[in-house]
Short mmCIF file of C-alpha atoms and ligand atoms in Angstrom, two decimals:
data_model
loop_
_atom_site.label_atom_id
_atom_site.label_comp_id
_atom_site.label_asym_id
_atom_site.label_seq_id
_atom_site.Cartn_x
_atom_site.Cartn_y
_atom_site.Cartn_z
CA MET A 104 -104.05 28.24 -98.27
CA ILE A 105 -106.23 26.10 -100.50
CA ILE A 106 -106.70 22.35 -100.23
CA ASP A 107 -107.53 19.92 -103.01
CA PRO A 108 -109.24 17.03 -101.16
CA LYS A 109 -108.02 14.52 -103.76
CA GLN A 110 -104.37 15.45 -103.04
CA GLU A 111 -104.69 15.72 -99.26
CA GLU A 112 -103.75 12.67 -97.16
CA ARG A 113 -105.13 14.28 -93.99
CA ILE A 114 -108.51 15.04 -95.56
CA TYR A 115 -110.41 13.08 -92.87
CA TYR A 116 -108.94 15.22 -90.05
CA ILE A 117 -109.37 18.44 -92.01
CA LEU A 118 -112.99 17.75 -92.93
CA THR A 119 -114.01 16.58 -89.48
CA GLY A 120 -112.24 19.60 -87.97
CA ILE A 121 -114.16 21.96 -90.27
CA VAL A 122 -117.64 20.42 -90.02
CA ALA A 123 -117.82 20.70 -86.25
CA PRO A 124 -119.19 20.26 -83.70
CA ARG A 125 -121.17 17.26 -84.92
CA PRO A 126 -123.88 15.46 -82.96
CA ILE A 127 -123.09 11.89 -81.98
CA ALA A 128 -125.38 8.97 -82.78
CA PHE A 129 -124.58 6.26 -80.23
CA ILE A 130 -126.09 3.37 -82.17
CA SER A 131 -127.38 0.11 -80.74
CA THR A 132 -128.06 -2.79 -83.08
CA LYS A 133 -128.60 -6.54 -82.80
CA SER A 134 -126.88 -8.92 -85.20
CA SER A 135 -128.75 -11.69 -87.01
CA LYS A 136 -126.98 -14.07 -84.54
CA GLY A 137 -128.48 -12.13 -81.60
CA VAL A 138 -125.36 -10.23 -80.42
CA HIS A 139 -125.99 -6.70 -79.15
CA ASN A 140 -123.69 -4.00 -80.54
CA LEU A 141 -123.03 -0.41 -79.57
CA ALA A 142 -120.82 2.18 -81.33
CA PRO A 143 -120.66 5.97 -81.86
CA PHE A 144 -121.04 7.78 -85.20
CA SER A 145 -120.70 11.52 -85.74
CA PHE A 146 -121.38 11.67 -89.48
CA PHE A 147 -124.94 12.06 -88.20
CA ASN A 148 -127.80 14.49 -88.53
CA ALA A 149 -131.57 14.96 -88.76
CA VAL A 150 -132.58 15.91 -92.30
CA SER A 151 -136.40 16.10 -92.22
CA ALA A 152 -139.08 16.45 -89.53
CA ILE A 153 -142.07 15.07 -91.48
CA PRO A 154 -141.39 12.23 -91.93
CA PRO A 155 -138.82 12.35 -89.10
CA THR A 156 -135.67 11.29 -90.92
CA ILE A 157 -132.04 10.94 -89.89
CA VAL A 158 -128.84 10.11 -91.79
CA VAL A 159 -125.64 8.41 -90.59
CA GLY A 160 -122.44 7.88 -92.60
CA ILE A 161 -120.81 4.58 -91.63
CA GLY A 162 -117.55 3.23 -93.03
CA ARG A 163 -118.08 -0.27 -94.41
CA TYR A 164 -114.66 -1.52 -93.29
CA ILE A 165 -112.04 -0.83 -90.69
CA ASP A 166 -108.69 -2.57 -91.27
CA SER A 167 -110.48 -4.63 -93.96
CA LYS A 168 -113.02 -6.01 -91.41
CA PRO A 169 -116.70 -4.99 -91.84
CA LYS A 170 -118.08 -2.54 -89.27
CA ASP A 171 -120.72 -4.41 -87.27
CA THR A 172 -123.16 -1.51 -87.10
CA LEU A 173 -123.57 -1.14 -90.86
CA LEU A 174 -123.78 -4.91 -91.33
CA ASN A 175 -126.43 -5.26 -88.60
CA ILE A 176 -128.50 -2.33 -89.93
CA GLU A 177 -128.46 -3.81 -93.44
CA GLU A 178 -129.34 -7.30 -92.17
CA THR A 179 -132.10 -6.33 -89.74
CA GLY A 180 -133.26 -2.86 -90.89
CA GLU A 181 -133.47 -1.70 -87.25
CA PHE A 182 -131.39 0.39 -84.85
CA VAL A 183 -131.57 2.82 -81.95
CA VAL A 184 -129.85 6.23 -81.92
CA ASN A 185 -128.99 7.06 -78.30
CA ILE A 186 -128.05 10.71 -77.75
CA VAL A 187 -124.72 11.25 -75.98
CA SER A 188 -124.91 13.60 -72.97
CA ASN A 189 -122.08 14.69 -70.63
CA GLU A 190 -122.82 11.78 -68.27
CA ILE A 191 -122.21 9.00 -70.81
CA VAL A 192 -119.48 10.49 -73.02
CA GLU A 193 -116.72 8.32 -71.54
CA ALA A 194 -118.81 5.16 -71.75
CA MET A 195 -119.52 6.05 -75.40
CA ASN A 196 -115.80 6.37 -76.08
CA MET A 197 -115.11 2.90 -74.67
CA THR A 198 -117.30 1.31 -77.33
CA ALA A 199 -115.36 2.88 -80.24
CA ALA A 200 -112.60 0.24 -80.20
CA GLU A 201 -112.80 -2.45 -82.86
CA PHE A 202 -114.21 -5.26 -80.74
CA PRO A 203 -114.83 -8.65 -82.41
CA ASN A 204 -118.44 -9.14 -83.57
CA ASP A 205 -119.30 -11.53 -80.73
CA VAL A 206 -118.57 -8.89 -78.04
CA ASP A 207 -121.51 -7.09 -76.43
CA GLU A 208 -120.37 -3.46 -76.07
CA PHE A 209 -123.13 -2.68 -73.53
CA GLU A 210 -121.12 -4.86 -71.14
CA ILE A 211 -117.80 -3.24 -72.09
CA ALA A 212 -119.22 0.22 -71.34
CA GLY A 213 -121.22 -0.83 -68.26
CA LEU A 214 -124.44 0.49 -69.80
CA THR A 215 -127.96 -0.83 -69.23
CA LYS A 216 -130.23 -2.29 -71.93
CA ALA A 217 -133.80 -0.98 -72.00
CA PRO A 218 -136.26 -2.77 -74.31
CA SER A 219 -137.48 -0.92 -77.40
CA ILE A 220 -141.19 -0.92 -78.30
CA HIS A 221 -141.32 -1.14 -82.12
CA ILE A 222 -137.95 -2.76 -82.83
CA ASP A 223 -135.69 -5.50 -81.50
CA PRO A 224 -132.41 -3.71 -80.62
CA PRO A 225 -132.39 -2.37 -77.05
CA ARG A 226 -131.95 1.28 -76.01
CA VAL A 227 -129.23 2.66 -73.73
CA ALA A 228 -131.13 3.37 -70.50
CA GLU A 229 -128.57 5.98 -69.33
CA SER A 230 -129.00 8.10 -72.50
CA PRO A 231 -131.47 11.03 -72.09
CA VAL A 232 -133.02 10.53 -75.56
CA GLN A 233 -133.33 7.36 -77.62
CA LEU A 234 -134.70 7.16 -81.15
CA GLU A 235 -136.13 3.87 -82.43
CA CYS A 236 -135.25 3.85 -86.13
CA LYS A 237 -136.29 1.84 -89.19
CA LEU A 238 -133.97 1.70 -92.21
CA LYS A 239 -135.24 3.32 -95.42
CA GLN A 240 -132.18 3.13 -97.66
CA VAL A 241 -128.39 2.72 -97.70
CA ILE A 242 -126.61 4.75 -100.37
CA GLN A 243 -123.10 3.60 -101.25
CA ILE A 244 -120.45 6.34 -101.11
CA GLY A 245 -116.96 5.63 -102.46
CA GLU A 246 -115.61 2.15 -103.04
CA GLY A 247 -113.02 -0.37 -101.89
CA SER A 248 -111.46 0.00 -98.45
CA THR A 249 -112.82 3.56 -97.99
CA GLU A 250 -116.42 2.75 -98.96
CA SER A 251 -119.12 4.16 -96.68
CA GLY A 252 -122.83 3.56 -96.43
CA LEU A 253 -125.07 6.60 -96.02
CA VAL A 254 -127.87 5.20 -93.87
CA ILE A 255 -131.23 6.96 -94.25
CA ALA A 256 -133.80 6.00 -91.63
CA GLU A 257 -137.16 7.01 -90.24
CA ILE A 258 -137.70 7.57 -86.52
CA LEU A 259 -140.56 5.37 -85.32
CA LEU A 260 -140.53 6.40 -81.66
CA ILE A 261 -138.75 8.98 -79.49
CA HIS A 262 -138.02 8.16 -75.83
CA LEU A 263 -137.14 11.19 -73.66
CA LYS A 264 -136.32 11.67 -70.00
CA ASP A 265 -139.27 13.73 -68.69
CA ASP A 266 -137.28 16.64 -67.23
CA ILE A 267 -135.61 17.70 -70.48
CA ILE A 268 -138.87 19.12 -71.92
CA VAL A 269 -139.58 22.62 -70.61
CA ASN A 270 -142.44 24.74 -72.08
CA ASN A 271 -142.91 22.19 -74.87
CA ARG A 272 -139.30 22.58 -76.04
CA ILE A 273 -136.13 20.59 -75.43
CA ASP A 274 -134.12 22.40 -72.74
CA ASN A 275 -130.49 22.17 -73.87
CA SER A 276 -129.21 22.78 -70.34
CA LYS A 277 -131.05 19.64 -69.20
CA LEU A 278 -130.11 17.51 -72.21
CA ASN A 279 -126.40 18.51 -72.32
CA PRO A 280 -125.62 16.88 -75.70
CA VAL A 281 -121.90 16.49 -76.43
CA GLY A 282 -120.51 17.56 -79.82
CA ARG A 283 -117.66 15.86 -81.66
CA LEU A 284 -114.78 17.93 -82.99
CA SER A 285 -111.79 16.42 -84.80
CA GLY A 286 -110.15 13.21 -83.53
CA GLY A 287 -110.48 12.82 -79.77
CA MET A 288 -111.72 16.39 -79.16
CA TYR A 289 -115.29 17.04 -77.96
CA ALA A 290 -117.36 20.10 -77.08
CA TYR A 291 -119.75 20.66 -74.21
CA THR A 292 -122.83 22.64 -75.23
CA ASN A 293 -123.55 24.40 -71.92
CA GLU A 294 -122.60 27.85 -73.21
CA THR A 295 -125.37 29.00 -75.57
CA LEU A 296 -126.84 32.17 -77.05
CA TYR A 297 -130.31 33.13 -78.22
CA LEU A 298 -130.95 35.04 -81.44
CA LYS A 299 -134.40 36.31 -82.37
CA ARG A 300 -135.13 35.42 -85.99
CA PRO A 301 -135.58 38.63 -88.03
CA ILE A 302 -138.84 39.10 -89.94
CA TYR A 303 -138.85 40.62 -93.42
CA PRO A 304 -140.85 43.85 -93.07
C1 LIG B 595 -117.20 10.05 -81.33
C2 LIG B 595 -116.95 9.09 -82.45
C3 LIG B 595 -117.60 9.26 -83.66
C4 LIG B 595 -117.41 8.35 -84.71
N1 LIG B 595 -118.04 8.57 -85.88
C5 LIG B 595 -117.93 7.67 -86.88
C6 LIG B 595 -118.67 7.85 -88.09
O1 LIG B 595 -119.42 8.81 -88.26
N2 LIG B 595 -118.53 6.89 -89.05
C7 LIG B 595 -117.75 5.79 -88.88
O2 LIG B 595 -117.69 4.94 -89.78
N3 LIG B 595 -117.04 5.59 -87.75
C8 LIG B 595 -117.13 6.50 -86.74
N4 LIG B 595 -116.44 6.30 -85.57
C9 LIG B 595 -115.67 5.06 -85.39
C10 LIG B 595 -116.57 3.88 -84.98
O3 LIG B 595 -117.26 4.17 -83.78
C11 LIG B 595 -115.71 2.64 -84.79
O4 LIG B 595 -115.17 2.26 -86.05
C12 LIG B 595 -116.45 1.50 -84.15
O5 LIG B 595 -115.55 0.53 -83.70
C13 LIG B 595 -117.42 0.81 -85.09
O6 LIG B 595 -118.00 -0.23 -84.33
P1 LIG B 595 -118.80 -1.44 -84.95
O7 LIG B 595 -117.83 -2.30 -85.75
O8 LIG B 595 -119.30 -2.12 -83.73
O9 LIG B 595 -119.87 -0.89 -85.82
C14 LIG B 595 -116.56 7.23 -84.52
C15 LIG B 595 -115.87 7.07 -83.31
C16 LIG B 595 -116.07 7.99 -82.28
C17 LIG B 595 -115.32 7.83 -80.98
#
């Protein structure tokens, strides 16, 4: 089978099924009116370590209403990426509904706000890792109702629960990050393997 993305109505489900599992950025922002917002995004990755840089792809609209997260990031230039572990995956999912922009999704999900140090939006206290981020650039992708913004941001500060660092490395079995597959499917990351990197003789 071959698929021409331009002819394929189900391209979103096919693409997100292929590029999987994806990490989830559980993003907290604060609107210019002072409302706290929380929502998950799996078009997310780290793309550089020095400077520490992440990218997130956020649809501009859903049902012709602007997505609050992209709007807030563009207006304030600040956001927190909270990493989603097994313990908070269901709370994360609760925030993915299209709540009106005056609803505080921390309250919907029963999650606790922890103050950030360099930026205004709060962190999710229950998340094992929180990244304070400063916007660098938003690149427009597509147009009209399917337009997205590719958010490029620098990490200013990394907050980590102490026990997830073992021998100066992140211990995956302590972090337990959840991966996103297609639609409502997710992957636990408890089953891992180690491969020694080969050296060219
Ligand atoms: C696990 C998960 C990952 C998601 N990833 C994305 C994404 O990468 N980009 C996007 O635009 N929407 C994504 N969504 C949908 C948004 O979370 C959803 O549209 C949300 O209501 C946006 O909230 P906001 O208006 O408060 O920004 C995802 C939803 C879930 C459950």
